[in-house]
Coordinates of N, CA and C and ligand atoms in Angstrom, one line a residue:
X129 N 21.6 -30.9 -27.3 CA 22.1 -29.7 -26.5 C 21.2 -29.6 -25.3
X130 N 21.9 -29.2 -24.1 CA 21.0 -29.3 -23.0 C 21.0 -27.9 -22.5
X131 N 19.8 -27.7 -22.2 CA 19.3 -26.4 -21.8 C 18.6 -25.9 -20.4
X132 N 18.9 -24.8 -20.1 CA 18.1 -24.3 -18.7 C 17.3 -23.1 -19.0
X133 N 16.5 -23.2 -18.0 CA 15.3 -21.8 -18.4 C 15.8 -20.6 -17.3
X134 N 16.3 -19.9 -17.8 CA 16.8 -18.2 -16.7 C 16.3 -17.7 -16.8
X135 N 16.3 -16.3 -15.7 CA 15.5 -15.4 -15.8 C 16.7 -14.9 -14.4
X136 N 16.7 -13.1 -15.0 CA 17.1 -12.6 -13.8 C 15.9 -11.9 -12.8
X137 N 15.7 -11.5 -11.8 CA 15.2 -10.8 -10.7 C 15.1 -10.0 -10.2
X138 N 14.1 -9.5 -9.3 CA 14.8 -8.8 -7.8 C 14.0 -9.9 -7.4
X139 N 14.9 -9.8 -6.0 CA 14.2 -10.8 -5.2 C 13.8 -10.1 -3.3
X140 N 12.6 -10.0 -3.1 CA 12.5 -9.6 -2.0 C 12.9 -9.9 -0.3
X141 N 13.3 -9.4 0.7 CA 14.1 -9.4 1.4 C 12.4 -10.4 2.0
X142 N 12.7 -11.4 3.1 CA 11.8 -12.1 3.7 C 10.4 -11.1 4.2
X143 N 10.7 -10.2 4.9 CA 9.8 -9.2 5.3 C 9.0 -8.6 4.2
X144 N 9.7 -7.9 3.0 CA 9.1 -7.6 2.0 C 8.1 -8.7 1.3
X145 N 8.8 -10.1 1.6 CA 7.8 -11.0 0.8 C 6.5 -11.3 1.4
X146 N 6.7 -11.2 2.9 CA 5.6 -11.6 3.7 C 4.7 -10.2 3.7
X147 N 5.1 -9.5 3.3 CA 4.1 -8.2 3.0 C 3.2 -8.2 1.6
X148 N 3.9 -8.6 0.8 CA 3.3 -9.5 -0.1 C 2.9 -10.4 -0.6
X149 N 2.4 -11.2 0.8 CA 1.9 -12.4 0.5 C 0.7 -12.1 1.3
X150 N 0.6 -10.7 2.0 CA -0.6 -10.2 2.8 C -1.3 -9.5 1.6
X151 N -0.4 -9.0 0.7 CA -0.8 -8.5 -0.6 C -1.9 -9.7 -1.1
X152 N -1.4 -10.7 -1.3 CA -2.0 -11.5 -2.4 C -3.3 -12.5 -1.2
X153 N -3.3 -12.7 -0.1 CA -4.6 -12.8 0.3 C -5.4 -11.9 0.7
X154 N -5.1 -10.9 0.7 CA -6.3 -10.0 0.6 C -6.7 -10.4 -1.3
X155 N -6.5 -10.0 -2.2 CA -6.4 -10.0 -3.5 C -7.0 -11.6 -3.8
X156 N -7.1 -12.5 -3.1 CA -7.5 -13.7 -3.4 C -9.2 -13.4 -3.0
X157 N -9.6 -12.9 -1.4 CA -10.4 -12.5 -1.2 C -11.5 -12.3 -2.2
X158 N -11.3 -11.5 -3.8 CA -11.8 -11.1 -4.5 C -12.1 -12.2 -6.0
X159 N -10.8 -12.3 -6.1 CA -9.8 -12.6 -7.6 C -10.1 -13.8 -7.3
X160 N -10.2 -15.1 -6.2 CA -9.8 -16.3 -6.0 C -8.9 -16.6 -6.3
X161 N -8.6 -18.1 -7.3 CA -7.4 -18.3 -7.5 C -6.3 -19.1 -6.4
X162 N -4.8 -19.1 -6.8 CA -3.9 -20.1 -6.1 C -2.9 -19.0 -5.7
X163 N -2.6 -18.7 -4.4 CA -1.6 -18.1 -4.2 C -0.2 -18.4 -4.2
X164 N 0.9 -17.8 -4.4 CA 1.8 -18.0 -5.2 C 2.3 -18.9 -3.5
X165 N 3.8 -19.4 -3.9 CA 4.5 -19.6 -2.2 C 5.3 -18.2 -1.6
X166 N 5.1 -17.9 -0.4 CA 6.2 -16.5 -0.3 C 7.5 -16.8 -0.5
X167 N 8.4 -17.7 -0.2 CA 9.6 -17.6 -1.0 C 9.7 -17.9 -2.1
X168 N 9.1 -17.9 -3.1 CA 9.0 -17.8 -4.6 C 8.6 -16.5 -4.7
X169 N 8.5 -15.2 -4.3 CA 7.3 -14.3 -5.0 C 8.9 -13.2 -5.2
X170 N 8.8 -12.7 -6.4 CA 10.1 -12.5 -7.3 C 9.1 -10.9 -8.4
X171 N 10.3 -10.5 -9.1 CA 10.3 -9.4 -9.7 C 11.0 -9.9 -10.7
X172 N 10.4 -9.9 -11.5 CA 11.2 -10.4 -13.6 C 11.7 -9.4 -13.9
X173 N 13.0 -8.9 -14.2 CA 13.9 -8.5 -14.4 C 13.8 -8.7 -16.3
X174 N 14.6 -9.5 -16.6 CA 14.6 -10.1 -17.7 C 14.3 -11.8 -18.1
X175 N 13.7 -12.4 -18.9 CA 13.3 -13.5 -19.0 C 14.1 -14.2 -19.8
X176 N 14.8 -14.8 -19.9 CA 15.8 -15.5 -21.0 C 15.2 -16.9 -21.7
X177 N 14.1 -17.7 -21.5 CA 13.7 -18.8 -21.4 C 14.7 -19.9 -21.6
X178 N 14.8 -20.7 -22.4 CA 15.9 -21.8 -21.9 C 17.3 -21.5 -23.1
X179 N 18.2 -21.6 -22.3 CA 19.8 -21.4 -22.7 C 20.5 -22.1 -22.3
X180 N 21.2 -22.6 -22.9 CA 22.2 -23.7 -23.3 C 23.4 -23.4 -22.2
X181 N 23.3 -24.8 -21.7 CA 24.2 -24.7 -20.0 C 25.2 -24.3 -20.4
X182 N 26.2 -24.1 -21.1 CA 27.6 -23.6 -21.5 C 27.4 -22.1 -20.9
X183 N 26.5 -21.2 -21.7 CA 26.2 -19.9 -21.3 C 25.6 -19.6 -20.3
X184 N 24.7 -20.6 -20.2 CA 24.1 -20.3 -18.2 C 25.4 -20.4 -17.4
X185 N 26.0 -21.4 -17.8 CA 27.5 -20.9 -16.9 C 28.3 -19.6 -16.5
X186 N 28.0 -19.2 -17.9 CA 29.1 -17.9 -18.2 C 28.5 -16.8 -17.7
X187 N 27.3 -17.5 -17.5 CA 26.3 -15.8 -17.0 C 26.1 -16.4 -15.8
X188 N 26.2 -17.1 -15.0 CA 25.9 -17.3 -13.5 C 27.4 -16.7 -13.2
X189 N 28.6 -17.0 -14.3 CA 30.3 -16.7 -13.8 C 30.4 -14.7 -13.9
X190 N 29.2 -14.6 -14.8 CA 29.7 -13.4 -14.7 C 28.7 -11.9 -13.8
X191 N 27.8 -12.5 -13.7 CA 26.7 -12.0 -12.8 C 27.2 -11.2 -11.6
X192 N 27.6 -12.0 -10.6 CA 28.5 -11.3 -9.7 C 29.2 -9.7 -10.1
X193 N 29.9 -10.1 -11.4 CA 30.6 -8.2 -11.6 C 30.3 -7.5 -12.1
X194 N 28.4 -8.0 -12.4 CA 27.8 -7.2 -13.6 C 26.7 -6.2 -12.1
X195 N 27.1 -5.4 -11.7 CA 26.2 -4.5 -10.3 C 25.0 -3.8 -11.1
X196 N 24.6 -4.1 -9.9 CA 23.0 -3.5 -10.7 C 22.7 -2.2 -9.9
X197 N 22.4 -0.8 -10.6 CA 22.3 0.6 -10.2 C 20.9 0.3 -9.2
X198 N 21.3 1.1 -7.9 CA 20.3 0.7 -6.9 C 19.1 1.6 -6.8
X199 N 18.0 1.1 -6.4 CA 16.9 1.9 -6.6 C 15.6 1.5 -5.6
X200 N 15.0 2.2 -6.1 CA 13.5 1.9 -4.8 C 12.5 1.4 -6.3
X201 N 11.6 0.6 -6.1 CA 10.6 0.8 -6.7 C 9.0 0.4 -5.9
X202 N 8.0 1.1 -5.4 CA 6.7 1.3 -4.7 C 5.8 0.0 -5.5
X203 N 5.8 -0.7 -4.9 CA 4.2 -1.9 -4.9 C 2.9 -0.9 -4.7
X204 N 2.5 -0.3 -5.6 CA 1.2 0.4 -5.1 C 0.0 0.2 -6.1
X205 N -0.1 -1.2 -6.7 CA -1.0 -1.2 -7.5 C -1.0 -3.0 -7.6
X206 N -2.4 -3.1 -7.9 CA -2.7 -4.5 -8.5 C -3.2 -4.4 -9.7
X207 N -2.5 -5.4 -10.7 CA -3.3 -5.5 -12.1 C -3.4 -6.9 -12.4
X208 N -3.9 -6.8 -13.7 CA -4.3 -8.5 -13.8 C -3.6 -8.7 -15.1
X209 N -3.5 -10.3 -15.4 CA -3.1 -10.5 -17.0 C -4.2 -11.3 -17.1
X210 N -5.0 -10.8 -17.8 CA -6.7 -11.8 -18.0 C -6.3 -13.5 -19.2
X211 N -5.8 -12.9 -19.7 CA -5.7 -14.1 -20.5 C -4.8 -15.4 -19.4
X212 N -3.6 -14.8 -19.0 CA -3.0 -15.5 -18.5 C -3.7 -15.9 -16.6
X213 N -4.7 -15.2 -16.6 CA -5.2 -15.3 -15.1 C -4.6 -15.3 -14.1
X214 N -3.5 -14.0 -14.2 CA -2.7 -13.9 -13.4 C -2.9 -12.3 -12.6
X215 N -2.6 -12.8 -11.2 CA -2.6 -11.0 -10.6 C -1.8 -10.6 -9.8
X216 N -1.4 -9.7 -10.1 CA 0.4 -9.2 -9.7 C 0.0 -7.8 -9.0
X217 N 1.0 -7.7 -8.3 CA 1.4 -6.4 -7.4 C 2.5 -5.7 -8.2
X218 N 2.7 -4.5 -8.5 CA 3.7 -3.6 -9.4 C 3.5 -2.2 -9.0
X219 N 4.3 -1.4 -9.8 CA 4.4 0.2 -9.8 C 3.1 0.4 -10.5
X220 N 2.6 1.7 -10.4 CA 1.9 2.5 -10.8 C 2.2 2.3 -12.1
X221 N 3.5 3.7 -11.6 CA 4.1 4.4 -12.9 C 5.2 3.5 -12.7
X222 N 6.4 2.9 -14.0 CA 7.8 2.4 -13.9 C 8.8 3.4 -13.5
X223 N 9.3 3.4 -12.4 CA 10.4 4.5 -11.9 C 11.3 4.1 -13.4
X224 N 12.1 5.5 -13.4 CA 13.1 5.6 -14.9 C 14.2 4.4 -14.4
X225 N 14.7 4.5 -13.0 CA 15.6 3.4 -12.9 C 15.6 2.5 -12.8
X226 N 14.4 1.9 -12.6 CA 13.9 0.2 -12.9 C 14.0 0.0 -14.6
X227 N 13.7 1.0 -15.4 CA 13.1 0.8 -16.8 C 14.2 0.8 -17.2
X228 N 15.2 2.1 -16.3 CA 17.1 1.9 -16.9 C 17.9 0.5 -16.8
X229 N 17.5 0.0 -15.3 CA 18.5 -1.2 -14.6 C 17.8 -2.5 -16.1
X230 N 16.7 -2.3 -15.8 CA 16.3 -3.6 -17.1 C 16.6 -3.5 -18.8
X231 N 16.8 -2.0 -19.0 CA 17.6 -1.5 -20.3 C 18.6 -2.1 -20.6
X232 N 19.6 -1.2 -19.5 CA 20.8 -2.1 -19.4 C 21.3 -3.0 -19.4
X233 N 20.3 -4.0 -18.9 CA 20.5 -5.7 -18.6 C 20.6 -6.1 -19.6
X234 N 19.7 -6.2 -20.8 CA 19.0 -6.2 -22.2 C 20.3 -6.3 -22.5
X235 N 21.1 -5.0 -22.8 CA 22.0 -4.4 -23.2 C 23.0 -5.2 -23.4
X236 N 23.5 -5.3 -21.9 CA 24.8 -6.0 -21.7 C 24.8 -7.7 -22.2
X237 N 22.8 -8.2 -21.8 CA 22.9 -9.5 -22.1 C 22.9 -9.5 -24.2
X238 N 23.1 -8.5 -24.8 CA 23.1 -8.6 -26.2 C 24.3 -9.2 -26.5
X239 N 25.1 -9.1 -25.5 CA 26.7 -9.3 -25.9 C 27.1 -10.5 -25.6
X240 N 26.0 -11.1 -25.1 CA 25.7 -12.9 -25.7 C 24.7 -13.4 -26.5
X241 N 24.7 -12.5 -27.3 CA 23.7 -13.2 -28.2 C 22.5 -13.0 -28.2
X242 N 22.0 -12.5 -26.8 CA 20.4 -12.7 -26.5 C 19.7 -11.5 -26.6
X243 N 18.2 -11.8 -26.8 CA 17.5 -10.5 -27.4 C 16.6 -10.3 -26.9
X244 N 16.5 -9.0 -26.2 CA 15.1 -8.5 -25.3 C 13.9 -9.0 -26.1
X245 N 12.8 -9.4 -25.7 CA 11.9 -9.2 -26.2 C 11.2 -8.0 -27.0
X246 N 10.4 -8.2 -27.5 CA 9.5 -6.9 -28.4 C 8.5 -5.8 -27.2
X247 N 7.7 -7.0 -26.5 CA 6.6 -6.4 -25.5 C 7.6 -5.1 -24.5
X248 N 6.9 -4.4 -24.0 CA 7.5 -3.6 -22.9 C 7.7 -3.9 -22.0
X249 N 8.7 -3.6 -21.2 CA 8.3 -4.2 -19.7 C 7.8 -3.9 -18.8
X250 N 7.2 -4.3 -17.9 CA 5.6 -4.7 -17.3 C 6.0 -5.7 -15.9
X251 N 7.0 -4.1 -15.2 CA 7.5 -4.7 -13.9 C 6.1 -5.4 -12.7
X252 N 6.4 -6.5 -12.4 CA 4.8 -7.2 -11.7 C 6.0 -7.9 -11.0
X253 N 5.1 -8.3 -9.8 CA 5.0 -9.4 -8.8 C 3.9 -10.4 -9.2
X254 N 4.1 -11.5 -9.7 CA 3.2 -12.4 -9.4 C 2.4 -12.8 -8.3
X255 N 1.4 -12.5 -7.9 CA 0.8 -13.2 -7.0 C -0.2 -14.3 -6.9
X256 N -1.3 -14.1 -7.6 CA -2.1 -15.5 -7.9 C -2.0 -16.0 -9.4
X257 N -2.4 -16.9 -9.3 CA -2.7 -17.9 -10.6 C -4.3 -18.3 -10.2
X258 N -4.3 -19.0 -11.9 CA -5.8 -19.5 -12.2 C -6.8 -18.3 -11.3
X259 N -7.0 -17.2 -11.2 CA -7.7 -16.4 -11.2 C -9.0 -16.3 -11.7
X260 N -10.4 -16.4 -10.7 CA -11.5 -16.5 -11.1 C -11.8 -15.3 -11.7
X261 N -12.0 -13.9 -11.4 CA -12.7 -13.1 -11.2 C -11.2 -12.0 -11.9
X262 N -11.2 -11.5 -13.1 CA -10.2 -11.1 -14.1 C -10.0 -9.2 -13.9
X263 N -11.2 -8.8 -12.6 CA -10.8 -7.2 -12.3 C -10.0 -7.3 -10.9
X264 N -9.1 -6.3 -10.7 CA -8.4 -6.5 -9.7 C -9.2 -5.8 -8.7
X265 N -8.9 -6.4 -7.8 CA -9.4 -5.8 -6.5 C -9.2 -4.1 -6.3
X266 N -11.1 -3.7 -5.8 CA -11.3 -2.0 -5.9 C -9.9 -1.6 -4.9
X267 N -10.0 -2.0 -3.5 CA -9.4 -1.6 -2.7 C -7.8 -2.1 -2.5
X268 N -6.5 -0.9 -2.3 CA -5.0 -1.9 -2.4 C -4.7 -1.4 -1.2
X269 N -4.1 -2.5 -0.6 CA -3.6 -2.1 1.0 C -2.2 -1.4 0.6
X270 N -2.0 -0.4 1.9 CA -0.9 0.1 1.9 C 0.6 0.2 0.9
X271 N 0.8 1.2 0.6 CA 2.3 0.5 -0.7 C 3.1 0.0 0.1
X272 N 3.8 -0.8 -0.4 CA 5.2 -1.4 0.1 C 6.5 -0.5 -0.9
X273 N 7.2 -0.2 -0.1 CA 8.5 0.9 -0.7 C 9.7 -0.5 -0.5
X274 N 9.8 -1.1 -2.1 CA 11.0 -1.9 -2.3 C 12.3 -1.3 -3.0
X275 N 13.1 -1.6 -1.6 CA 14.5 -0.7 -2.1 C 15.4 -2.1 -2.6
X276 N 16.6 -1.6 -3.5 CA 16.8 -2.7 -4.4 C 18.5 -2.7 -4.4
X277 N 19.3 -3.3 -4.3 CA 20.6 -2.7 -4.7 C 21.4 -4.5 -5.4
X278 N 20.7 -5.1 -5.9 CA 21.5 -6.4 -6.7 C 20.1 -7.4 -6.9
X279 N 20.6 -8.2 -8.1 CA 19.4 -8.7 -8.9 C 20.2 -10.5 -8.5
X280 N 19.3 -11.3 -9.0 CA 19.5 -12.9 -8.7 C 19.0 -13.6 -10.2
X281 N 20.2 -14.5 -10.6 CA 20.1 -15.1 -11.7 C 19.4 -16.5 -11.4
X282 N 18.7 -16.6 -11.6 CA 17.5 -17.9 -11.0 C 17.4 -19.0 -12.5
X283 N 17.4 -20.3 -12.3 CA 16.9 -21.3 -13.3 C 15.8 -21.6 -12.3
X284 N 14.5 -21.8 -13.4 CA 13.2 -22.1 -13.1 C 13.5 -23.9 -13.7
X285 N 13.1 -24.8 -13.0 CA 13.1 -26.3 -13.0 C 11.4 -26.7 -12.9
X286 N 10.7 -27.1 -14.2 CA 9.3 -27.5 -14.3 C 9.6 -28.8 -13.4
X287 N 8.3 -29.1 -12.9 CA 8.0 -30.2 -11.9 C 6.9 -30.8 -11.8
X288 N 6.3 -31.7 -11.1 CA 4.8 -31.9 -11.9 C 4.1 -31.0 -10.8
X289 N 3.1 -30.4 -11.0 CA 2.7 -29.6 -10.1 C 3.3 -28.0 -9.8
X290 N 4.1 -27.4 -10.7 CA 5.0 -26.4 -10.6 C 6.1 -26.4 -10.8
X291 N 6.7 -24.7 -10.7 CA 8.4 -24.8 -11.1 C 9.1 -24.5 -9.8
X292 N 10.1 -25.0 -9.6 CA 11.4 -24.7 -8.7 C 11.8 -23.6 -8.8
X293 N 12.5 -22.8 -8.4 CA 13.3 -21.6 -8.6 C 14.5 -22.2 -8.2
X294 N 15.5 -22.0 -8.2 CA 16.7 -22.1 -8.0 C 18.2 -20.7 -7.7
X295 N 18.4 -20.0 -7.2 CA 19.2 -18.6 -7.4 C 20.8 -19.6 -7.9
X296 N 21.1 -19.1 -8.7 CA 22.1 -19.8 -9.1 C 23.5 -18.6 -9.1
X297 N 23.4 -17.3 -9.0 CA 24.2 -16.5 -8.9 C 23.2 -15.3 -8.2
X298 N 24.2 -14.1 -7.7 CA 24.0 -12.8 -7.9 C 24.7 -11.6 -7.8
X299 N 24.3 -10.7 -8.0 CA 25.2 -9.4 -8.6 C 25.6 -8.6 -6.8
X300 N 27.0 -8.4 -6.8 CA 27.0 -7.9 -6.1 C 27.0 -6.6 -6.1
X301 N 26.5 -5.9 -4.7 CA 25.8 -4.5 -4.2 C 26.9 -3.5 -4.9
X302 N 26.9 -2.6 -5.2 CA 27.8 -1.2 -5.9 C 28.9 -1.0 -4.3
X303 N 29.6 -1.3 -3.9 CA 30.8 -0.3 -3.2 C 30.3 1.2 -2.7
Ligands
2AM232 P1 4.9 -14.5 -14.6 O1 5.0 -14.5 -13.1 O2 4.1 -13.2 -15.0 O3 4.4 -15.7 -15.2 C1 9.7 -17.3 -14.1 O4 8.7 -18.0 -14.9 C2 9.4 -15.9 -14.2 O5 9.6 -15.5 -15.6 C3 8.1 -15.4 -13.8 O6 8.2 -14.1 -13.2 C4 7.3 -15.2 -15.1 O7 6.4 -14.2 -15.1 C5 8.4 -14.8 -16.0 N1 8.2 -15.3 -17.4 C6 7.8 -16.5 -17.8 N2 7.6 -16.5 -19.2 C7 7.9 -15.3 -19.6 C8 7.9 -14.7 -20.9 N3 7.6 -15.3 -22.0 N4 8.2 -13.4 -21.0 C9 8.5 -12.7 -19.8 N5 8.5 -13.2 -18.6 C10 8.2 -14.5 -18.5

């Protein structure tokens, strides 16, 4: 059986990413580490890990009619994943409609079979890897206010040296 690794998204508009990539060198400053690429720097939505191309079909076919409730959510914080030595940009607090739009997702993706995880979610922007220095930086530059109105169904393709992203569908905007 052959398989793909999904994950849905938000994905930031070019300007938003390059605000976030001023994000993550300042934050390297500190943290060290590998900064991510700015057209890779993404918002995990939900993670699906690898599924069976029949269904990655059906969910790249059905993505498009599935709209995603529009919303803002504020970059005003860096945290770290120590174990994984990773340091992300995220909300403070999870706005109710990010925690709804990703509820939902969960939801509707039950009705293929697939099952949220256990953990909470823990909306982040990736920004560095292999992270020396596991406290996040005292000082955060300015919030970035990310407004949101459709998510991107992405296969991640391992490579040597990294993964590919790929957008392979997305939801279109609410009418
Ligand atoms: P990360 O940036 O924190 O590693 C593609 O790999 C995307 O899916 C990344 O945003 C990654 O988060 C996320 N991801 C990878 N494995 C995951 C897992 N087991 N649970 C949740 N998200 C995961």
């Amino acid at each position: 059986m052959s398989t793909v690794r999904l994950f849905f998204a938000l994905w930031p508009s070019p300007r938003l990413a390059a605000s976030l990539a001023g994000w993550a060198e300042q934050a390297r400053l500190v943290s060290g580490g590998r900064v991510m690429r700015t057209e890779t720097l993404h918002l995990t939505l939900a993670f699906l890990g690898p599924v069976d191309t029949a269904l990655a079909d059906e969910l790249a076919c059905a993505t498009p009619e599935r709209p995603l409730a529009p919303g803002e959510v504020a970059m005003d914080h860096y945290g770290v994943f120590s174990r994984q030595r990773i340091l992300w940009a995220g909300p403070a607090n999870i706005p109710a409609g990010l925690q709804n739009a990703h509820d939902e997702l969960w939801q509707w993706l039950g009705g293929y079979g697939l099952a949220a995880p256990p953990q909470p979610f823990r909306p982040h922007v990736t920004l560095l890897r292999n992270i020396v220095h596991t406290h996040p930086p005292g000082e955060t530059p300015a919030p970035l206010s990310w407004r949101y109105d459709r998510m991107v169904l992405v296969a991640s393709e391992s490579l040597t040296g990294g993964s590919r992203y790929r957008i392979v569908a997305q939801s279109r905007p609410r009418e």
